[in-house]
């Protein structure tokens, strides 16, 4: 869906998406890194289980909700990637305790 | 960085580091007022100047000169004594000017003598069939990724809608080597005639020549279909096709990415939760706060600047930020105001920045069928409520957006009505034969962004606070 422009010279940052290593760039938000990865990053909604991807990328739509380092329902479009970050694609609603 | 505020009390707290907030905080701090600037994003800039301090797009001409203006604003801010906290989510503001902020998973509280809300705008909901499918995004979303991560569309890409941002985005995508297969222009034909009487002011505004050259640049490379009257997205769990009607003829084209845009509207959540009075704006088709010439709202001490005060664009936002900050300085440190640009000068700047706005508002007034959906089209993305669900609820007695919550939970999901509120108001107004002003909006309350119970429980509390809720 998206690809990186050649002029992007930012250093790489390795994150893990459902345990799989993904190369992101320093300064990417989690959502941008997921959309750039080419992997299936669709979450499923809490109500019907319908698949969704980020819609607004500016913190208002909450369609980028994702589990980051064990904490559920984070807005992936507002969180910058960090080395070794563990991302889990959220299926259904947030679980109690995470 | 993600550290708590240094103090508990400030003269001025500015919320939002876009054009208005950057300008306001710099003026306030330069005048010697203790100033705190809070912003939810990773870096300053808001949406227009998104990633201005960190963008990997180094070819300056690709983003355009209007973007790099933001760098000067950030420089002025950094040269001032304003305290700036990024990744700070303000989740409460009340009439006492008490502010609750979530920073790095913990809440902090500050009190201000003056608050300048610069929370800007968000893109108007574009509720067409299939708009929740993966692969359908806002144009602004694509622009955010382009500015902050140099990402461009590379699959089959369709851009649909209307307004200046749409053409700017298209030009930027093409300059960075991205792919656009088709642009579907939904501007209503009748709008051209309606806008004509306002054309002179626009022709003499700086936007005219820039806009025209940008449209030429895009039209030379991409097929543009104008007069689009119907639009839908379809696919099984992923966008596969975009279907549209133009000139009475239906066409369907395969697509991986559909970018939607039909203008921006004020981001009202925090202002409304603070009790600021808003009115329905019949021209801009959105809620706008009731403000005086200095941007002061109906709540004493709270001013609103930038697009949150009514859509005016980035240049107007900067000036409104300066006006609100100057008014705060006049109130709190009158002697220091003498060093600032005169109010008369700022008002002249604002009039200049707003030249041609009525023309743009009239020309790009979105068509009813793209604002007020029908049938199975989703209205509330969070709770997955359709237009038919809303109309059925009206038929059995739901009178307005707040009653509808009890029937359907619209606006009660995580986005708190940001993506459905305008649609619900207009849909219910139409169904009940009332004006949007009469129908009203969701009653918004803190927390205006979700915070965890753990964060709330960790808030420091006095013995009295505990006694107030403990039995016995």
Coordinates of C-alpha atoms in Angstrom, one line a residue:
Chain A
X1 CA 0.0 0.0 0.0
X2 CA 2.9 2.3 0.9
X3 CA 6.6 2.4 0.2
X4 CA 9.5 4.4 1.6
X5 CA 11.0 7.2 -0.4
X6 CA 14.8 6.7 -1.2
X7 CA 15.7 10.0 0.4
X8 CA 14.7 8.6 3.8
X9 CA 18.1 8.1 5.5
X10 CA 16.9 7.6 9.1
X11 CA 18.5 4.7 11.0
X12 CA 16.7 1.4 11.2
X13 CA 14.9 0.3 14.4
X14 CA 13.8 -3.3 14.8
X15 CA 10.4 -4.0 16.2
X16 CA 8.5 -7.3 16.6
X17 CA 5.0 -7.7 15.3
X18 CA 3.3 -10.8 16.7
X19 CA 6.8 -12.1 17.3
X20 CA 8.1 -11.4 13.8
X21 CA 11.0 -9.0 13.3
X22 CA 10.0 -5.9 11.3
X23 CA 12.4 -3.1 10.2
X24 CA 11.1 0.3 11.1
X25 CA 12.8 3.7 11.0
X26 CA 13.6 6.0 13.8
X27 CA 10.8 8.5 14.1
X28 CA 8.1 6.2 12.7
X29 CA 5.0 5.9 14.6
X30 CA 3.9 2.3 15.3
X31 CA 1.1 2.6 12.8
X32 CA 3.3 4.0 10.1
X33 CA 5.8 1.2 10.7
X34 CA 3.0 -1.4 10.4
X35 CA 1.6 0.1 7.2
X36 CA 5.1 0.3 5.7
X37 CA 5.9 -3.3 6.6
X38 CA 3.7 -4.8 4.0
X39 CA 2.5 -7.3 6.6
X40 CA -1.1 -8.0 7.4
X41 CA -1.7 -5.5 10.3
X42 CA -5.4 -5.6 10.4
X43 CA -6.9 -5.6 13.8
X44 CA -10.5 -6.8 14.4
X45 CA -13.1 -4.7 16.1
X46 CA -14.5 -5.2 19.5
X47 CA -18.2 -5.1 18.3
X48 CA -18.4 -7.3 15.2
X49 CA -14.9 -8.5 14.7
X50 CA -14.6 -6.6 11.3
X51 CA -11.1 -6.0 10.1
X52 CA -9.7 -2.5 10.3
X53 CA -6.5 -0.6 9.6
X54 CA -5.6 3.0 10.7
X55 CA -7.9 5.6 9.2
X56 CA -6.8 9.1 10.3
X57 CA -3.2 8.7 11.6
X58 CA -3.7 11.8 13.8
X59 CA -5.1 10.4 17.0
X60 CA -8.8 10.9 16.5
X61 CA -10.3 7.7 15.0
X62 CA -8.9 5.0 17.3
X63 CA -8.8 2.5 14.4
X64 CA -5.0 2.1 15.0
X65 CA -5.6 0.5 18.4
X66 CA -2.8 -2.0 19.1
X67 CA -1.1 -3.8 22.0
X68 CA 2.3 -2.3 22.7
X69 CA 4.7 -4.0 25.1
X70 CA 1.8 -5.8 26.8
X71 CA -0.5 -2.8 27.1
X72 CA -3.6 -3.0 25.1
X73 CA -5.7 -0.3 23.3
X74 CA -2.7 2.0 22.6
X75 CA -3.1 4.5 19.7
X76 CA -0.4 3.2 17.4
X77 CA -0.4 6.5 15.5
X78 CA 0.8 8.5 18.5
X79 CA 3.5 6.2 19.8
X80 CA 7.0 6.3 18.3
X81 CA 8.8 2.9 17.6
X82 CA 11.6 1.9 19.9
X83 CA 14.2 -0.8 19.5
X84 CA 12.8 -4.2 20.5
X85 CA 9.3 -3.0 20.9
X86 CA 6.7 -5.8 21.0
X87 CA 3.6 -5.1 19.0
X88 CA 0.6 -7.4 19.0
X89 CA -2.3 -6.9 16.5
X90 CA -5.4 -6.7 18.6
X91 CA -8.2 -9.1 17.8
X92 CA -11.5 -8.1 19.4
X93 CA -11.7 -6.1 22.5
X94 CA -9.0 -5.3 25.0
X95 CA -8.3 -8.1 27.5
X96 CA -8.6 -7.5 31.3
X97 CA -5.1 -6.9 32.7
X98 CA -3.5 -5.9 29.5
Chain B
X1 CA 10.1 14.9 26.1
X2 CA 7.9 12.8 28.2
X3 CA 8.4 14.4 31.6
X4 CA 5.8 15.8 33.9
X5 CA 5.3 19.6 34.0
X6 CA 7.9 21.4 36.2
X7 CA 5.4 23.5 38.0
X8 CA 1.8 23.3 39.3
X9 CA 0.8 26.8 38.3
X10 CA 1.3 28.7 35.1
X11 CA 0.3 32.1 33.8
X12 CA -0.6 30.6 30.4
X13 CA -1.1 27.0 29.3
X14 CA -1.3 26.5 25.5
X15 CA -2.8 23.2 24.3
X16 CA -1.7 22.1 20.9
X17 CA 1.6 22.8 19.1
X18 CA 0.3 23.5 15.6
X19 CA 0.5 26.9 13.9
X20 CA -1.7 28.7 16.5
X21 CA -0.2 27.1 19.6
X22 CA 3.4 27.6 18.5
X23 CA 2.7 31.3 17.8
X24 CA 0.7 31.8 21.0
X25 CA 3.3 30.1 23.3
X26 CA 6.2 32.0 21.8
X27 CA 4.5 35.4 22.3
X28 CA 3.3 34.6 25.8
X29 CA 6.8 33.4 26.9
X30 CA 8.6 36.3 25.2
X31 CA 6.4 38.7 27.2
X32 CA 7.7 37.1 30.4
X33 CA 4.6 35.0 31.3
X34 CA 5.3 31.5 32.7
X35 CA 4.1 29.4 29.7
X36 CA 3.5 25.7 29.3
X37 CA 2.8 24.3 25.8
X38 CA 1.3 20.8 25.8
X39 CA 1.1 18.7 22.7
X40 CA 0.0 15.1 22.0
X41 CA 2.3 14.4 19.1
X42 CA 5.9 13.2 19.0
X43 CA 7.2 16.6 17.8
X44 CA 5.8 20.1 17.3
X45 CA 3.9 21.3 14.2
X46 CA 0.4 20.0 14.5
X47 CA -1.0 18.7 11.3
X48 CA 0.0 21.4 8.8
X49 CA 3.6 21.4 10.0
X50 CA 3.6 17.8 11.0
X51 CA 7.2 16.5 11.7
X52 CA 8.6 19.9 10.9
X53 CA 11.6 19.3 13.2
X54 CA 12.2 15.7 12.0
X55 CA 10.9 15.0 8.5
X56 CA 13.0 12.7 6.4
X57 CA 11.8 14.6 3.3
X58 CA 14.9 16.6 2.7
X59 CA 14.0 17.9 -0.8
X60 CA 12.4 21.1 0.5
X61 CA 10.5 21.9 -2.7
X62 CA 8.6 18.6 -2.5
X63 CA 6.7 19.7 0.6
X64 CA 6.4 23.3 -0.6
X65 CA 7.4 26.6 0.9
X66 CA 4.2 26.9 3.0
X67 CA 5.3 23.9 5.0
X68 CA 8.8 25.2 5.9
X69 CA 7.2 28.3 7.4
X70 CA 6.6 26.0 10.4
X71 CA 10.4 25.8 11.0
X72 CA 10.5 29.5 11.8
X73 CA 7.6 29.2 14.3
X74 CA 9.4 26.3 16.1
X75 CA 12.6 28.3 16.1
X76 CA 10.8 31.3 17.8
X77 CA 9.3 29.0 20.3
X78 CA 12.6 27.4 21.2
X79 CA 14.2 30.8 21.5
X80 CA 11.6 31.7 24.1
X81 CA 11.4 30.4 27.7
X82 CA 8.2 28.4 27.1
X83 CA 8.2 24.9 28.7
X84 CA 7.2 22.4 26.0
X85 CA 5.9 18.9 26.6
X86 CA 5.4 16.6 23.7
X87 CA 3.4 13.3 23.9
X88 CA 1.2 15.0 26.5
X89 CA -2.5 14.2 26.3
X90 CA -4.7 16.7 28.0
X91 CA -7.7 14.7 29.2
X92 CA -9.5 17.3 31.3
X93 CA -9.9 21.1 31.4
X94 CA -12.6 22.7 33.5
X95 CA -14.0 26.1 34.4
X96 CA -11.5 26.6 37.1
X97 CA -8.7 26.2 34.5
X98 CA -7.5 23.0 36.2
X99 CA -5.9 20.8 33.6
X100 CA -5.2 17.1 33.8
X101 CA -2.5 15.7 31.5
X102 CA -1.4 12.2 30.8
X103 CA 2.3 12.0 30.2
X104 CA 4.2 8.7 29.9
X105 CA 1.3 6.7 31.5
X106 CA 0.9 8.9 34.5
X107 CA -1.3 11.9 35.1
X108 CA -0.2 15.3 36.2
X109 CA -2.3 18.4 37.1
X110 CA -1.6 22.0 36.5
X111 CA -3.6 25.2 37.0
X112 CA -3.5 28.2 34.6
X113 CA -4.5 31.8 34.8
X114 CA -5.2 31.7 31.1
X115 CA -5.7 28.8 28.7
X116 CA -5.3 29.1 25.0
X117 CA -6.8 26.1 23.2
X118 CA -5.1 25.4 19.9
X119 CA -6.4 21.9 19.3
X120 CA -7.0 22.6 15.6
X121 CA -9.1 20.6 13.2
X122 CA -9.8 17.1 12.1
X123 CA -11.0 15.9 8.7
X124 CA -14.8 15.9 8.3
X125 CA -16.3 12.5 8.4
X126 CA -16.8 11.0 4.9
X127 CA -19.4 8.3 5.6
X128 CA -19.7 6.4 2.3
X129 CA -20.5 2.7 1.9
X130 CA -17.3 0.8 2.7
X131 CA -15.4 3.7 4.5
X132 CA -14.4 1.4 7.3
X133 CA -12.6 -1.1 5.0
X134 CA -8.9 -1.6 5.5
X135 CA -7.3 0.4 2.6
X136 CA -9.7 3.4 3.0
X137 CA -8.0 6.3 4.8
X138 CA -8.2 10.0 5.0
X139 CA -6.1 12.2 2.7
X140 CA -4.7 13.7 5.9
X141 CA -3.5 10.3 7.0
X142 CA -1.5 9.8 3.8
X143 CA -0.1 13.3 4.2
X144 CA 0.9 12.6 7.8
X145 CA 2.8 9.5 6.7
X146 CA 4.4 11.4 3.8
X147 CA 5.7 14.2 6.0
X148 CA 6.7 12.2 9.1
X149 CA 8.0 9.0 7.4
X150 CA 8.5 9.8 3.7
X151 CA 5.9 7.1 2.9
X152 CA 4.1 7.3 -0.4
X153 CA 1.2 5.2 -1.9
X154 CA 2.6 2.5 -4.3
X155 CA -0.5 0.4 -5.0
X156 CA -3.5 1.3 -7.1
X157 CA -4.5 4.5 -5.4
X158 CA -7.6 6.6 -5.8
X159 CA -8.1 10.0 -4.1
X160 CA -11.7 11.2 -3.7
X161 CA -13.3 14.3 -2.4
X162 CA -12.7 18.0 -2.6
X163 CA -10.8 21.0 -1.2
X164 CA -7.4 22.5 -1.2
X165 CA -5.7 19.8 0.9
X166 CA -6.6 17.2 -1.7
X167 CA -4.7 18.9 -4.4
X168 CA -1.7 19.7 -2.1
X169 CA -1.5 16.0 -1.1
X170 CA -1.8 14.8 -4.7
X171 CA 1.1 17.2 -5.7
X172 CA 3.2 16.0 -2.8
X173 CA 2.7 12.3 -3.5
X174 CA 3.6 12.8 -7.2
X175 CA 6.7 14.9 -6.3
X176 CA 7.9 12.1 -4.0
X177 CA 7.4 9.5 -6.8
X178 CA 4.2 7.9 -5.3
X179 CA 1.3 6.5 -7.3
X180 CA -2.1 8.0 -8.0
X181 CA -4.4 6.2 -10.5
X182 CA -7.3 8.6 -10.4
X183 CA -8.7 11.6 -8.6
X184 CA -12.5 11.8 -8.1
X185 CA -13.6 15.3 -7.6
X186 CA -16.9 15.5 -5.6
X187 CA -17.3 19.3 -5.8
X188 CA -21.0 20.1 -6.5
X189 CA -21.4 21.8 -9.9
X190 CA -23.8 24.3 -8.3
X191 CA -21.1 25.4 -5.9
X192 CA -19.2 27.2 -8.6
X193 CA -22.1 29.5 -9.2
X194 CA -22.8 30.0 -5.5
X195 CA -19.1 30.9 -4.9
X196 CA -18.9 33.3 -7.9
X197 CA -19.9 36.5 -6.0
X198 CA -17.0 35.8 -3.5
X199 CA -14.5 35.2 -6.2
X200 CA -12.9 38.6 -6.3
X201 CA -11.5 38.4 -2.8
X202 CA -10.1 34.9 -3.6
X203 CA -8.5 36.0 -6.8
X204 CA -6.5 38.6 -4.9
X205 CA -5.5 36.2 -2.1
X206 CA -2.2 34.4 -2.2
X207 CA -4.0 31.0 -2.3
X208 CA -5.4 31.6 -5.8
X209 CA -2.2 31.4 -7.8
X210 CA -0.7 28.6 -5.7
X211 CA -3.9 26.6 -5.9
X212 CA -4.1 27.0 -9.6
X213 CA -0.6 26.0 -10.3
X214 CA -0.9 23.0 -8.0
X215 CA -4.0 21.7 -9.8
X216 CA -2.2 22.1 -13.2
X217 CA 0.7 20.2 -11.9
X218 CA -1.5 17.3 -10.7
X219 CA -3.8 17.3 -13.8
X220 CA -0.8 16.9 -16.1
X221 CA -0.1 13.6 -14.5
X222 CA -3.3 12.1 -13.2
X223 CA -6.7 11.5 -14.7
X224 CA -9.2 13.7 -12.8
X225 CA -12.9 13.0 -12.9
X226 CA -15.1 15.9 -11.9
X227 CA -18.7 16.1 -10.9
X228 CA -18.7 12.8 -8.9
X229 CA -22.2 12.5 -7.3
X230 CA -22.0 8.9 -5.8
X231 CA -19.0 7.1 -4.3
X232 CA -18.6 3.8 -2.5
X233 CA -15.8 1.4 -1.5
X234 CA -16.2 -2.4 -1.5
X235 CA -14.1 -5.5 -0.8
X236 CA -14.0 -8.6 1.4
X237 CA -12.2 -7.5 4.5
X238 CA -9.9 -5.3 2.4
X239 CA -10.6 -2.6 -0.2
X240 CA -10.9 -4.1 -3.7
X241 CA -13.0 -1.6 -5.7
X242 CA -14.0 2.0 -5.8
X243 CA -17.3 2.7 -7.5
X244 CA -18.6 6.1 -8.5
X245 CA -21.1 8.0 -10.7
X246 CA -20.1 11.0 -12.7
X247 CA -22.3 12.6 -15.4
X248 CA -24.9 9.9 -14.7
X249 CA -22.4 7.2 -15.7
X250 CA -21.3 4.5 -13.2
X251 CA -17.7 3.3 -13.2
X252 CA -15.9 0.8 -11.0
X253 CA -12.2 0.6 -10.7
X254 CA -9.9 -1.8 -8.7
X255 CA -8.0 -0.1 -5.9
X256 CA -5.7 -0.9 -3.0
X257 CA -5.9 2.5 -1.4
X258 CA -8.7 5.1 -1.3
X259 CA -7.9 8.4 0.3
X260 CA -10.9 10.5 1.3
X261 CA -11.2 14.2 2.0
X262 CA -14.0 16.7 2.2
X263 CA -12.5 19.5 4.2
X264 CA -11.7 20.0 7.9
X265 CA -13.8 20.9 10.9
X266 CA -12.9 22.2 14.4
X267 CA -11.8 19.6 16.9
X268 CA -14.3 20.5 19.6
X269 CA -14.0 17.8 22.2
X270 CA -11.8 19.5 24.8
X271 CA -13.5 23.0 24.4
X272 CA -17.0 21.5 24.7
X273 CA -16.0 19.4 27.7
X274 CA -14.7 22.6 29.4
X275 CA -18.2 24.1 28.9
X276 CA -17.4 26.5 26.0
X277 CA -20.5 27.5 24.1
X278 CA -20.6 26.4 20.5
X279 CA -23.0 27.3 17.6
X280 CA -23.8 25.5 14.4
X281 CA -22.0 27.2 11.5
X282 CA -24.4 27.0 8.5
X283 CA -21.6 27.9 6.0
X284 CA -18.9 25.6 7.3
X285 CA -21.4 22.9 8.4
X286 CA -19.8 22.3 11.8
X287 CA -19.8 23.4 15.4
X288 CA -17.7 26.6 16.1
X289 CA -17.1 28.2 19.5
X290 CA -18.7 31.5 20.3
X291 CA -15.7 33.9 20.6
X292 CA -15.0 37.6 20.9
X293 CA -12.4 39.4 18.7
X294 CA -9.6 38.2 21.0
X295 CA -10.6 34.6 20.8
X296 CA -12.0 34.6 24.3
X297 CA -14.7 32.0 24.8
X298 CA -17.8 31.9 27.0
X299 CA -15.7 30.4 29.8
X300 CA -13.6 33.1 31.6
X301 CA -9.9 32.6 31.0
X302 CA -10.2 30.2 28.1
X303 CA -9.4 31.5 24.6
X304 CA -9.5 29.5 21.4
X305 CA -7.1 30.1 18.5
X306 CA -6.4 28.4 15.2
X307 CA -8.8 26.1 13.3
X308 CA -10.5 25.1 16.5
X309 CA -12.0 28.6 16.5
X310 CA -13.6 28.0 13.1
X311 CA -11.7 26.9 10.0
X312 CA -9.4 29.7 8.7
X313 CA -6.2 27.9 7.5
X314 CA -2.7 27.9 8.8
X315 CA -1.9 31.6 8.1
X316 CA -5.0 32.7 10.0
X317 CA -4.2 30.3 12.8
X318 CA -0.8 31.8 13.4
X319 CA -2.3 35.3 13.7
X320 CA -5.2 34.1 15.9
X321 CA -2.6 32.5 18.2
X322 CA -0.8 35.8 18.4
X323 CA -4.0 37.7 19.1
X324 CA -5.0 35.3 21.9
X325 CA -1.6 35.5 23.5
X326 CA -1.4 39.3 23.3
X327 CA -4.8 39.4 25.0
X328 CA -3.5 37.2 27.8
X329 CA -0.4 39.4 28.1
X330 CA -2.6 42.5 28.3
X331 CA -4.6 41.0 31.1
X332 CA -1.7 39.5 33.1
X333 CA 1.3 41.8 32.5
X334 CA 0.0 45.0 30.7
X335 CA 3.5 46.6 30.8
X336 CA 5.0 43.8 28.7
X337 CA 2.3 44.2 26.0
X338 CA 3.9 47.4 24.8
X339 CA 6.8 45.3 23.3
X340 CA 4.4 43.1 21.3
X341 CA 2.9 43.8 17.8
X342 CA -0.1 46.2 18.2
X343 CA -3.5 44.6 18.3
X344 CA -4.5 46.8 15.3
X345 CA -1.6 45.3 13.3
X346 CA -2.6 41.8 14.2
X347 CA -6.2 42.3 13.2
X348 CA -5.1 43.6 9.8
X349 CA -2.9 40.5 9.5
X350 CA -5.9 38.4 10.3
X351 CA -8.2 40.1 7.7
X352 CA -5.5 39.5 5.1
X353 CA -5.0 35.8 6.1
X354 CA -8.8 35.3 5.9
X355 CA -9.2 36.8 2.4
X356 CA -11.0 34.4 0.1
X357 CA -12.1 32.1 2.9
X358 CA -15.8 32.6 2.1
X359 CA -15.1 31.7 -1.5
X360 CA -13.4 28.4 -0.5
X361 CA -16.1 27.6 2.1
X362 CA -18.8 28.0 -0.5
X363 CA -17.0 26.3 -3.3
X364 CA -16.0 23.3 -1.2
X365 CA -19.2 23.0 0.8
X366 CA -19.6 19.2 0.8
X367 CA -22.7 17.8 -0.9
X368 CA -25.5 16.4 1.3
X369 CA -25.2 12.8 0.0
X370 CA -21.5 12.7 1.3
X371 CA -22.4 14.1 4.7
X372 CA -25.8 12.4 5.4
X373 CA -25.6 8.7 4.6
X374 CA -28.4 6.2 4.3
X375 CA -29.1 2.5 4.6
X376 CA -26.3 0.2 5.8
X377 CA -23.6 2.8 5.6
X378 CA -21.8 3.0 8.9
X379 CA -22.2 6.3 10.8
X380 CA -20.4 5.4 14.1
X381 CA -17.2 3.5 13.3
X382 CA -16.5 2.5 16.9
X383 CA -19.8 1.0 17.8
X384 CA -20.6 0.0 14.2
X385 CA -24.0 1.8 14.0
X386 CA -25.5 2.3 10.5
X387 CA -27.6 5.2 9.2
X388 CA -30.6 2.9 9.2
X389 CA -30.0 2.1 12.9
X390 CA -30.0 5.8 13.7
X391 CA -33.2 6.4 11.7
X392 CA -34.9 3.4 13.3
X393 CA -34.1 4.9 16.7
X394 CA -35.5 8.2 15.7
X395 CA -38.7 6.5 14.6
X396 CA -39.2 5.0 18.1
X397 CA -38.4 8.2 20.0
X398 CA -34.7 9.2 20.0
X399 CA -34.8 13.0 19.9
X400 CA -31.1 14.0 19.7
X401 CA -27.5 12.7 19.9
X402 CA -27.5 12.2 23.6
X403 CA -30.7 10.2 23.6
X404 CA -29.3 8.2 20.8
X405 CA -26.5 7.0 23.0
X406 CA -29.0 5.1 25.1
X407 CA -30.5 3.5 22.0
X408 CA -27.3 2.7 20.1
X409 CA -24.2 3.7 22.0
X410 CA -23.2 6.1 19.1
X411 CA -20.4 8.3 20.2
X412 CA -19.6 6.2 23.3
X413 CA -16.7 4.2 21.8
X414 CA -13.1 5.2 22.1
X415 CA -13.2 8.1 19.6
X416 CA -15.9 9.8 21.7
X417 CA -17.9 11.0 18.7
X418 CA -15.1 12.6 16.8
X419 CA -15.8 10.5 13.7
X420 CA -19.6 10.3 13.9
X421 CA -20.8 13.5 15.8
X422 CA -21.4 15.7 12.8
X423 CA -23.1 12.9 10.8
X424 CA -25.4 12.0 13.7
X425 CA -26.4 15.7 14.2
X426 CA -27.2 16.2 10.5
X427 CA -28.8 12.9 10.1
X428 CA -31.1 13.3 13.1
X429 CA -31.8 16.9 12.1
X430 CA -32.9 15.9 8.7
X431 CA -35.0 13.0 10.0
X432 CA -36.8 15.2 12.5
X433 CA -37.2 18.2 10.3
X434 CA -35.1 20.4 12.7
X435 CA -32.0 22.5 12.3
X436 CA -28.6 21.1 13.5
X437 CA -28.6 23.9 16.1
X438 CA -31.9 22.6 17.6
X439 CA -30.7 19.0 17.5
X440 CA -27.5 19.8 19.3
X441 CA -24.4 17.7 19.9
X442 CA -23.1 15.0 22.3
X443 CA -22.6 16.3 25.8
X444 CA -18.8 15.8 26.1
X445 CA -17.1 15.2 29.4
X446 CA -13.6 14.4 30.8
X447 CA -11.7 12.3 30.2
X448 CA -11.8 13.5 26.6
X449 CA -9.2 10.8 25.7
X450 CA -9.4 7.3 27.3
X451 CA -7.0 6.8 30.2
X452 CA -6.5 3.6 32.1
X453 CA -8.2 2.9 35.5
X454 CA -4.7 2.2 36.8
X455 CA -3.6 5.7 35.8
X456 CA -6.7 7.2 37.5
X457 CA -6.2 5.1 40.6
X458 CA -2.6 6.2 40.9
X459 CA -3.6 9.9 41.0
X460 CA -2.4 11.4 44.4
X461 CA -5.4 11.8 46.8
X462 CA -5.9 13.5 50.1
X463 CA -7.4 11.9 53.2
X464 CA -10.5 13.9 52.6
X465 CA -10.8 12.5 49.0
X466 CA -10.6 8.9 50.4
X467 CA -13.2 9.7 53.2
X468 CA -15.6 11.1 50.6
X469 CA -16.0 7.7 49.0
X470 CA -15.3 5.2 51.7
X471 CA -18.3 3.8 53.5
X472 CA -18.7 3.8 57.3

